[in-house]
Amino acid sequence: MANTTASKLNEIPRGAVGRGGVLDVAARLFREQGYGSVSLRKIAAAAGIKAGSIYYHFGSKDEIVAAVLDAGIQVVHESMRQAVSALPEGAGAEAILRAAIRAHLRALLDVSDYSSANVRIFGQVPQSVRDANLHTRRAYEAEWDNLLSRLQADGELKREVDIRRLRLMLIGALNATLEWFDPHRGSAEALSRTYADVFLNGILERQET
Amino acid sequence: MANTTASKLNEIPRGAVGRGGVLDVAARLFREQGYGSVSLRKIAAAAGIKAGSIYYHFGSKDEIVAAVLDAGIQVVHESMRQAVSALPEGAGAEAILRAAIRAHLRALLDVSDYSSANVRIFGQVPQSVRDANLHTRRAYEAEWDNLLSRLQADGELKREVDIRRLRLMLIGALNATLEWFDPHRGSAEALSRTYADVFLNGILERQET
DNA sequence: CCAATTGCCTAACAGCTGTTAGTTAGGCAA
DNA sequence: TTGCCTAACTAACAGCTGTTAGGCAATTGG
């Protein structure tokens, strides 16, 4: 037919999907539906290509999910590091912790499908994929441990808190927001303030004894 | 052969698996491996029966997972309610909150595969199953909201904290421990004390201004 | 302008999934 | 003894899964 040429015009240009496009779509689907119920055919369909074509860009499903997991951590890590290092020289513990909490939460809730997908599906992927993500993960954890240790050494954090445990508490609590956060009910910005308030000062009304 | 009678003796008694047995096994597997990668054949094998036999006790896979989810909430709910009501009459906010936190955490980490399975897989099951669990879930949430509201009305909690948000923070933070808690590194008991300490009083070293 | 490379497509594979139907054997009541 | 109920079994189904092989058109480099 004559329209073969014409129809090309409103088609997606040839190389527009590509490895990056597949990865973006995969991250979004993983975040929305979890690991187990997202098949390669779903990813392909959402990206506008066919399932087999994915194997031109990736060697396996594990390779896709591994790439999503790594990118997810890197986004939060970078966001948190920048937020902290952008602070003025003599910033106190309170300002530093508020900035770090805010950066982590905003990366999760506002910015990136990759970071939220990481939190959501990490516990669902095959062991081998989890293991491959551990290096990236530990780097981010070390960033927090360094920060917290420094503040504790300066006497700004209570001495009796174990740093590792505190980091697990903090990141765990922040990540848990993904399960219920609704942008219609309040901003990630405001939420990060509440989290900082509670973690820094607690929820008990203080008696002036 | 003559041993047909003898061999019966070291076989599992006929009705020993049953509906309850299947449910126990399912809860354990869901907690360990997540929803998507636990098939009916895996559940059946772990329970010592064949896949088809499950349909004598349950109408579908969804029915199994729904039963696990409901039981999971009920265990934590009951545990928390008892712990709080066992307190002496005039117990203060601090004692009440410590008891509630401790009960929730111990139900998750020490006691029940059902409660931990609930937390782990709730975000992975089909929408319809989630919806069916909502009633049970809301009852537990209301228990917390009542408790927190009462304490706030008595002036023991800071006025500016939103109750719903505080409850989401608290339960979210407690549930997140499932992802990293290791009984070899410390008890749920000790962990619950740390959580109470942080939530009640915060982590900042208090300056005597 | 030709050749090579890129990015996709089609068709098929073996294996696993939830589910159904029909069968069988033990225990209990009449 | 007869007959029902319970709790399992076997075998099969349609559909989906990750993955592979081979083909084909468009773009790009020489």
XYZ file of C-alpha atoms (C1' of nucleotides) in Angstrom:
478
model
C 0.000 0.000 0.000
C 0.981 3.609 -0.448
C 0.791 4.535 3.201
C 3.838 2.523 4.225
C 5.916 5.648 3.788
C 3.382 7.977 5.397
C 2.836 5.742 8.404
C 6.490 5.914 9.266
C 6.059 9.540 10.209
C 3.962 8.921 13.302
C 5.940 5.917 14.389
C 8.449 6.045 17.194
C 11.864 6.689 15.657
C 13.951 3.570 15.372
C 16.514 3.705 18.107
C 14.390 5.701 20.554
C 13.795 2.908 23.046
C 17.201 1.405 23.526
C 18.839 0.103 26.649
C 18.063 3.187 28.649
C 14.414 3.182 27.702
C 13.971 -0.450 28.673
C 15.650 0.237 31.993
C 13.430 3.233 32.734
C 10.291 1.248 32.019
C 11.522 -1.719 34.038
C 12.263 0.475 37.054
C 8.779 1.977 36.932
C 7.043 -1.396 36.620
C 9.148 -2.962 39.372
C 8.281 -0.087 41.673
C 4.583 -0.349 40.883
C 4.069 -4.109 40.793
C 7.001 -5.787 42.506
C 9.547 -8.155 41.036
C 7.645 -11.404 40.652
C 4.704 -10.140 38.673
C 6.671 -8.109 36.146
C 7.541 -10.340 33.208
C 9.863 -9.522 30.330
C 6.811 -9.403 28.088
C 5.260 -6.718 30.304
C 8.441 -4.678 30.246
C 8.734 -5.058 26.492
C 5.089 -4.086 25.921
C 5.409 -0.994 28.110
C 8.566 -0.006 26.259
C 6.898 -0.487 22.893
C 8.994 -3.432 21.704
C 8.739 -7.231 21.702
C 9.998 -9.542 24.440
C 12.767 -11.158 22.418
C 14.238 -7.768 21.559
C 15.161 -7.148 25.146
C 17.922 -9.723 24.720
C 19.683 -7.425 22.335
C 20.312 -5.026 25.240
C 20.497 -7.409 28.206
C 21.695 -10.948 28.715
C 18.974 -11.965 31.141
C 16.181 -10.714 33.356
C 18.586 -10.794 36.282
C 20.864 -8.403 34.433
C 18.017 -5.890 34.077
C 16.961 -6.037 37.672
C 20.583 -5.849 38.829
C 21.073 -2.675 36.792
C 17.920 -1.161 38.287
C 19.038 -2.011 41.828
C 22.501 -0.518 41.404
C 21.211 2.664 39.816
C 18.657 2.964 42.599
C 21.263 3.083 45.346
C 23.516 5.394 43.397
C 20.747 7.962 42.991
C 20.053 8.167 46.738
C 23.734 8.042 47.622
C 24.609 10.901 45.292
C 21.632 12.918 46.465
C 22.517 12.485 50.123
C 26.218 13.197 49.672
C 25.565 16.396 47.730
C 23.000 17.642 50.223
C 25.413 17.212 53.112
C 28.450 18.647 51.368
C 26.436 21.679 50.232
C 26.017 22.715 53.864
C 28.033 25.671 55.240
C 31.302 24.771 56.926
C 30.336 24.866 60.595
C 26.897 23.279 60.315
C 25.747 21.499 63.486
C 24.452 17.963 63.947
C 20.852 19.005 63.637
C 21.329 20.733 60.279
C 23.414 17.876 58.910
C 20.953 15.172 59.904
C 18.002 17.167 58.597
C 19.722 17.584 55.243
C 20.614 13.895 54.976
C 17.129 12.731 55.920
C 15.553 15.172 53.505
C 17.792 14.080 50.651
C 17.132 10.385 51.195
C 13.389 10.846 51.441
C 13.125 13.122 48.440
C 15.168 10.782 46.289
C 12.763 7.995 47.221
C 9.459 9.811 47.003
C 9.937 12.642 44.534
C 12.772 11.928 42.215
C 13.484 8.463 41.038
C 11.736 5.234 40.069
C 15.098 3.530 40.427
C 15.560 4.258 44.104
C 11.992 3.381 45.007
C 12.148 0.216 42.919
C 15.299 -0.766 44.791
C 13.627 -0.504 48.180
C 10.475 -2.238 47.012
C 11.934 -5.265 45.260
C 15.272 -5.885 46.963
C 13.702 -8.455 49.249
C 12.045 -10.256 46.339
C 14.862 -10.823 43.872
C 17.000 -13.976 43.650
C 19.843 -14.251 46.131
C 22.498 -13.882 43.421
C 21.064 -10.534 42.355
C 20.961 -9.322 45.944
C 24.592 -10.313 46.385
C 25.614 -8.411 43.272
C 24.006 -5.277 44.717
C 25.766 -5.541 48.069
C 28.903 -3.595 47.145
C 26.931 -0.551 46.012
C 24.696 -0.866 49.031
C 27.564 -1.020 51.517
C 29.112 2.127 50.101
C 25.948 4.050 50.903
C 25.693 2.513 54.357
C 29.301 3.480 55.035
C 28.485 7.076 54.088
C 25.807 7.151 56.784
C 27.974 5.386 59.336
C 30.759 7.898 58.787
C 28.392 10.794 59.174
C 26.794 9.431 62.329
C 30.127 8.420 63.875
C 31.515 11.879 63.326
C 28.546 13.492 65.026
C 28.754 11.074 67.924
C 32.487 11.668 68.349
C 31.749 15.414 68.520
C 29.365 14.705 71.393
C 26.305 15.837 69.465
C 24.658 12.407 69.395
C 23.913 10.431 72.521
C 26.872 8.227 73.368
C 24.883 5.116 74.137
C 23.359 4.658 70.675
C 24.983 1.992 68.499
C 25.803 3.533 65.130
C 25.034 0.517 62.990
C 21.720 -0.021 64.687
C 20.832 3.652 64.429
C 21.578 3.641 60.718
C 19.423 0.569 60.187
C 16.594 2.169 62.151
C 16.825 5.433 60.271
C 17.071 4.111 56.731
C 14.485 1.430 57.480
C 12.040 3.998 58.809
C 12.583 6.297 55.841
C 12.247 3.488 53.299
C 9.024 2.313 54.913
C 7.313 5.531 53.819
C 7.158 4.091 50.308
C 4.399 1.743 51.429
C 1.969 4.493 52.369
C 3.201 7.870 51.154
C 0.575 9.690 49.127
C 1.630 12.971 47.497
C -1.979 14.159 47.674
C -1.873 14.078 51.481
C 1.355 16.003 51.960
C 4.737 16.662 50.407
C 7.890 14.612 50.836
C 9.427 17.875 51.960
C 7.033 18.218 54.915
C 7.338 14.536 55.716
C 11.098 14.794 55.941
C 10.711 17.569 58.501
C 8.449 15.393 60.653
C 10.881 12.487 60.495
C 13.773 14.724 61.462
C 11.767 16.218 64.345
C 10.887 12.818 65.753
C 14.299 11.248 65.372
C 16.161 14.228 66.725
C 13.978 15.087 69.701
C 11.458 12.293 70.232
C 7.728 12.509 70.689
C 7.385 12.912 74.452
C 6.323 16.298 75.741
C 9.267 17.366 77.800
C 8.677 18.024 81.475
C 10.615 20.921 82.965
C 11.798 19.052 86.052
C 2.857 -58.403 50.464
C 2.820 -58.888 54.211
C 4.435 -55.541 55.073
C 1.497 -53.431 53.920
C 0.250 -53.485 57.471
C 3.652 -52.895 59.041
C 4.531 -49.961 56.754
C 1.506 -48.029 57.946
C 3.123 -47.648 61.340
C 5.908 -45.310 60.265
C 3.753 -43.267 57.948
C 2.395 -39.871 58.859
C -1.088 -40.382 60.301
C -3.820 -39.693 57.845
C -5.294 -36.381 58.842
C -2.120 -34.919 60.309
C -1.544 -32.198 57.710
C -4.916 -30.689 57.221
C -5.919 -27.104 56.660
C -3.939 -25.824 59.606
C -0.783 -27.602 58.567
C -0.935 -26.228 55.042
C -1.462 -22.737 56.433
C 1.504 -22.997 58.796
C 3.781 -24.129 56.013
C 2.481 -21.447 53.662
C 3.097 -18.711 56.224
C 6.669 -19.878 56.739
C 7.434 -20.076 53.024
C 5.844 -16.696 52.286
C 7.906 -15.109 55.032
C 11.104 -16.707 53.759
C 10.697 -16.362 49.998
C 8.026 -13.774 49.295
C 4.702 -14.217 47.562
C 5.633 -14.545 43.912
C 8.153 -17.331 44.178
C 6.126 -19.613 46.428
C 4.015 -21.893 44.242
C 1.278 -24.234 45.380
C 3.565 -27.116 44.514
C 6.217 -25.756 46.877
C 3.686 -25.375 49.672
C 2.332 -28.853 49.049
C 5.797 -30.413 48.992
C 6.782 -28.705 52.243
C 3.549 -29.894 53.842
C 4.142 -33.451 52.633
C 1.180 -33.645 50.259
C 0.557 -33.153 46.531
C -0.443 -29.868 44.872
C -3.936 -30.949 43.892
C -4.765 -31.931 47.464
C -4.533 -28.326 48.590
C -7.812 -27.702 46.798
C -9.590 -29.891 49.272
C -8.855 -27.315 51.988
C -8.757 -24.075 50.005
C -10.552 -22.769 46.959
C -7.585 -20.954 45.476
C -4.104 -19.665 46.161
C -5.599 -16.284 46.961
C -7.676 -17.879 49.702
C -4.539 -19.264 51.339
C -2.626 -16.040 51.239
C -5.668 -14.114 52.471
C -5.940 -16.417 55.471
C -2.250 -15.942 56.234
C -2.550 -12.159 56.006
C -5.566 -11.960 58.323
C -4.039 -14.265 60.917
C -0.838 -12.226 60.761
C -2.528 -8.989 61.784
C -4.608 -10.668 64.456
C -1.531 -12.086 66.157
C 0.149 -8.672 66.463
C -3.083 -6.950 67.389
C -3.855 -9.400 70.180
C -0.279 -9.262 71.430
C -0.262 -5.472 71.556
C -3.682 -5.137 73.188
C -2.843 -7.631 75.920
C 0.506 -6.007 76.670
C -1.092 -2.595 77.109
C -4.071 -3.777 79.138
C -1.783 -5.776 81.434
C -0.197 -2.540 82.604
C -1.039 -1.154 86.074
C -3.872 1.360 86.193
C -1.988 4.629 86.366
C 0.815 3.802 83.921
C 2.320 6.826 82.192
C 2.814 7.492 78.483
C 6.353 6.197 78.516
C 5.429 2.827 80.026
C 2.456 2.409 77.699
C 4.392 3.187 74.550
C 7.273 0.957 75.585
C 4.885 -1.933 76.149
C 3.117 -1.450 72.820
C 6.365 -1.174 70.864
C 7.761 -4.218 72.604
C 4.669 -6.296 71.916
C 4.569 -5.386 68.225
C 8.246 -6.076 67.705
C 8.235 -9.371 69.587
C 5.214 -10.629 67.673
C 7.072 -9.878 64.444
C 10.522 -11.113 65.306
C 10.090 -13.790 67.950
C 6.659 -15.267 67.804
C 4.870 -15.729 64.548
C 5.504 -16.614 60.927
C 2.057 -15.235 60.188
C 2.744 -11.691 61.337
C 6.123 -11.521 59.636
C 4.689 -13.035 56.463
C 2.020 -10.350 56.489
C 4.541 -7.527 56.599
C 6.792 -9.135 54.017
C 4.262 -10.021 51.340
C 1.430 -7.514 51.761
C 2.904 -5.300 49.072
C 3.288 -8.221 46.669
C -0.137 -9.858 46.643
C -2.917 -9.109 44.140
C -4.991 -6.009 44.806
C -8.097 -8.044 45.628
C -6.278 -9.909 48.399
C -4.950 -6.663 49.828
C -8.458 -5.239 49.855
C -9.806 -8.268 51.699
C -7.190 -7.712 54.397
C -8.005 -4.044 54.884
C -10.735 -4.484 57.506
C -8.489 -6.476 59.822
C -5.683 -4.056 59.201
C -7.747 -0.985 59.991
C -8.836 -2.432 63.328
C -5.219 -2.672 64.410
C -4.442 0.807 63.143
C -7.406 2.156 65.080
C -6.056 0.545 68.250
C -2.824 2.485 67.836
C -4.590 5.711 66.908
C -6.767 5.479 70.015
C -3.772 4.862 72.210
C -1.757 7.727 70.740
C -4.710 10.140 70.777
C -5.364 9.443 74.429
C -1.768 10.146 75.335
C -1.753 13.318 73.290
C -4.994 14.521 74.882
C -3.394 13.992 78.288
C -0.564 16.268 77.234
C 2.035 13.536 77.357
C 2.779 13.593 73.627
C 3.821 16.724 71.792
C 0.758 18.537 70.503
C 2.141 19.269 67.058
C 2.530 15.642 65.942
C -0.174 14.323 63.631
C -1.473 11.045 65.060
C -2.034 9.244 61.779
C 1.382 10.178 60.537
C 3.010 9.198 63.806
C 1.340 5.806 63.696
C 2.507 5.232 60.137
C 6.042 6.234 61.104
C 6.092 3.986 64.148
C 4.630 0.845 62.638
C 6.630 1.360 59.454
C 9.858 1.689 61.390
C 9.103 -1.387 63.495
C 8.096 -3.490 60.488
C 11.267 -2.511 58.652
C 13.335 -4.437 61.210
C 12.229 -7.640 59.492
C 14.552 -6.858 56.603
C 17.707 -6.902 58.680
C 17.040 -8.277 62.147
C 19.385 -11.125 63.052
C 18.736 -12.927 66.354
C 22.439 -13.758 66.556
C 23.316 -10.068 66.807
C 20.863 -9.145 69.542
C 17.447 -9.924 70.922
C 14.112 -8.500 69.837
C 13.745 -7.520 73.468
C 16.826 -5.300 73.411
C 15.916 -3.925 70.023
C 12.501 -2.856 71.264
C 14.180 -0.877 74.043
C 16.357 0.962 71.552
C 13.351 1.808 69.385
C 11.425 3.089 72.364
C 14.411 5.166 73.514
C 14.820 6.822 70.145
C 11.149 7.474 69.480
C 10.465 8.774 72.956
C 13.496 10.997 73.461
C 15.337 11.342 70.162
C 19.011 10.870 69.410
C 20.404 14.345 70.014
C 22.518 14.893 73.093
C 20.501 17.397 75.044
C 22.167 20.735 75.764
C 21.401 22.289 79.149
C 20.650 25.757 77.816
C 27.273 3.235 -3.456
C 28.321 -0.780 -1.059
C 29.013 -3.221 3.304
C 28.567 -3.648 7.964
C 26.358 -2.785 12.046
C 22.444 -1.700 14.783
C 17.976 -2.542 16.630
C 14.378 -4.719 16.270
C 10.945 -8.871 14.860
C 9.004 -13.756 14.616
C 8.563 -18.331 16.101
C 9.559 -21.703 18.970
C 11.507 -24.296 23.195
C 11.047 -26.479 27.776
C 9.505 -25.710 32.156
C 6.541 -23.944 35.518
C 1.993 -21.956 37.025
C -2.918 -22.262 39.127
C -6.643 -25.130 38.601
C -9.925 -29.081 37.531
C -11.791 -33.812 37.270
C -11.956 -38.210 38.483
C -10.174 -41.837 41.640
C -8.862 -44.238 45.878
C -8.327 -45.612 50.577
C -9.175 -45.270 55.597
C -12.533 -44.384 59.474
C -17.076 -44.127 61.350
C -22.248 -44.793 61.736
C -26.267 -47.350 60.823
C -21.755 -55.530 56.272
C -23.112 -51.395 53.796
C -22.489 -46.869 52.643
C -20.996 -42.215 53.438
C -17.428 -38.799 54.649
C -12.782 -37.238 54.818
C -8.423 -36.484 52.982
C -5.631 -37.512 50.069
C -3.960 -39.059 45.082
C -3.006 -38.911 39.748
C -3.156 -36.866 35.356
C -4.109 -33.399 32.558
C -5.419 -28.461 30.883
C -4.343 -23.865 29.095
C -1.585 -20.125 29.843
C 2.470 -17.831 31.091
C 7.581 -17.736 31.958
C 12.670 -16.770 30.566
C 15.358 -17.681 26.756
C 17.252 -18.785 22.004
C 17.859 -18.774 16.917
C 17.385 -16.848 12.690
C 15.737 -13.117 9.733
C 15.140 -8.363 8.019
C 14.978 -3.352 7.426
C 17.055 0.949 8.485
C 21.085 3.604 9.502
C 25.890 4.595 9.272
C 31.038 4.476 7.910
C 34.299 3.899 4.226
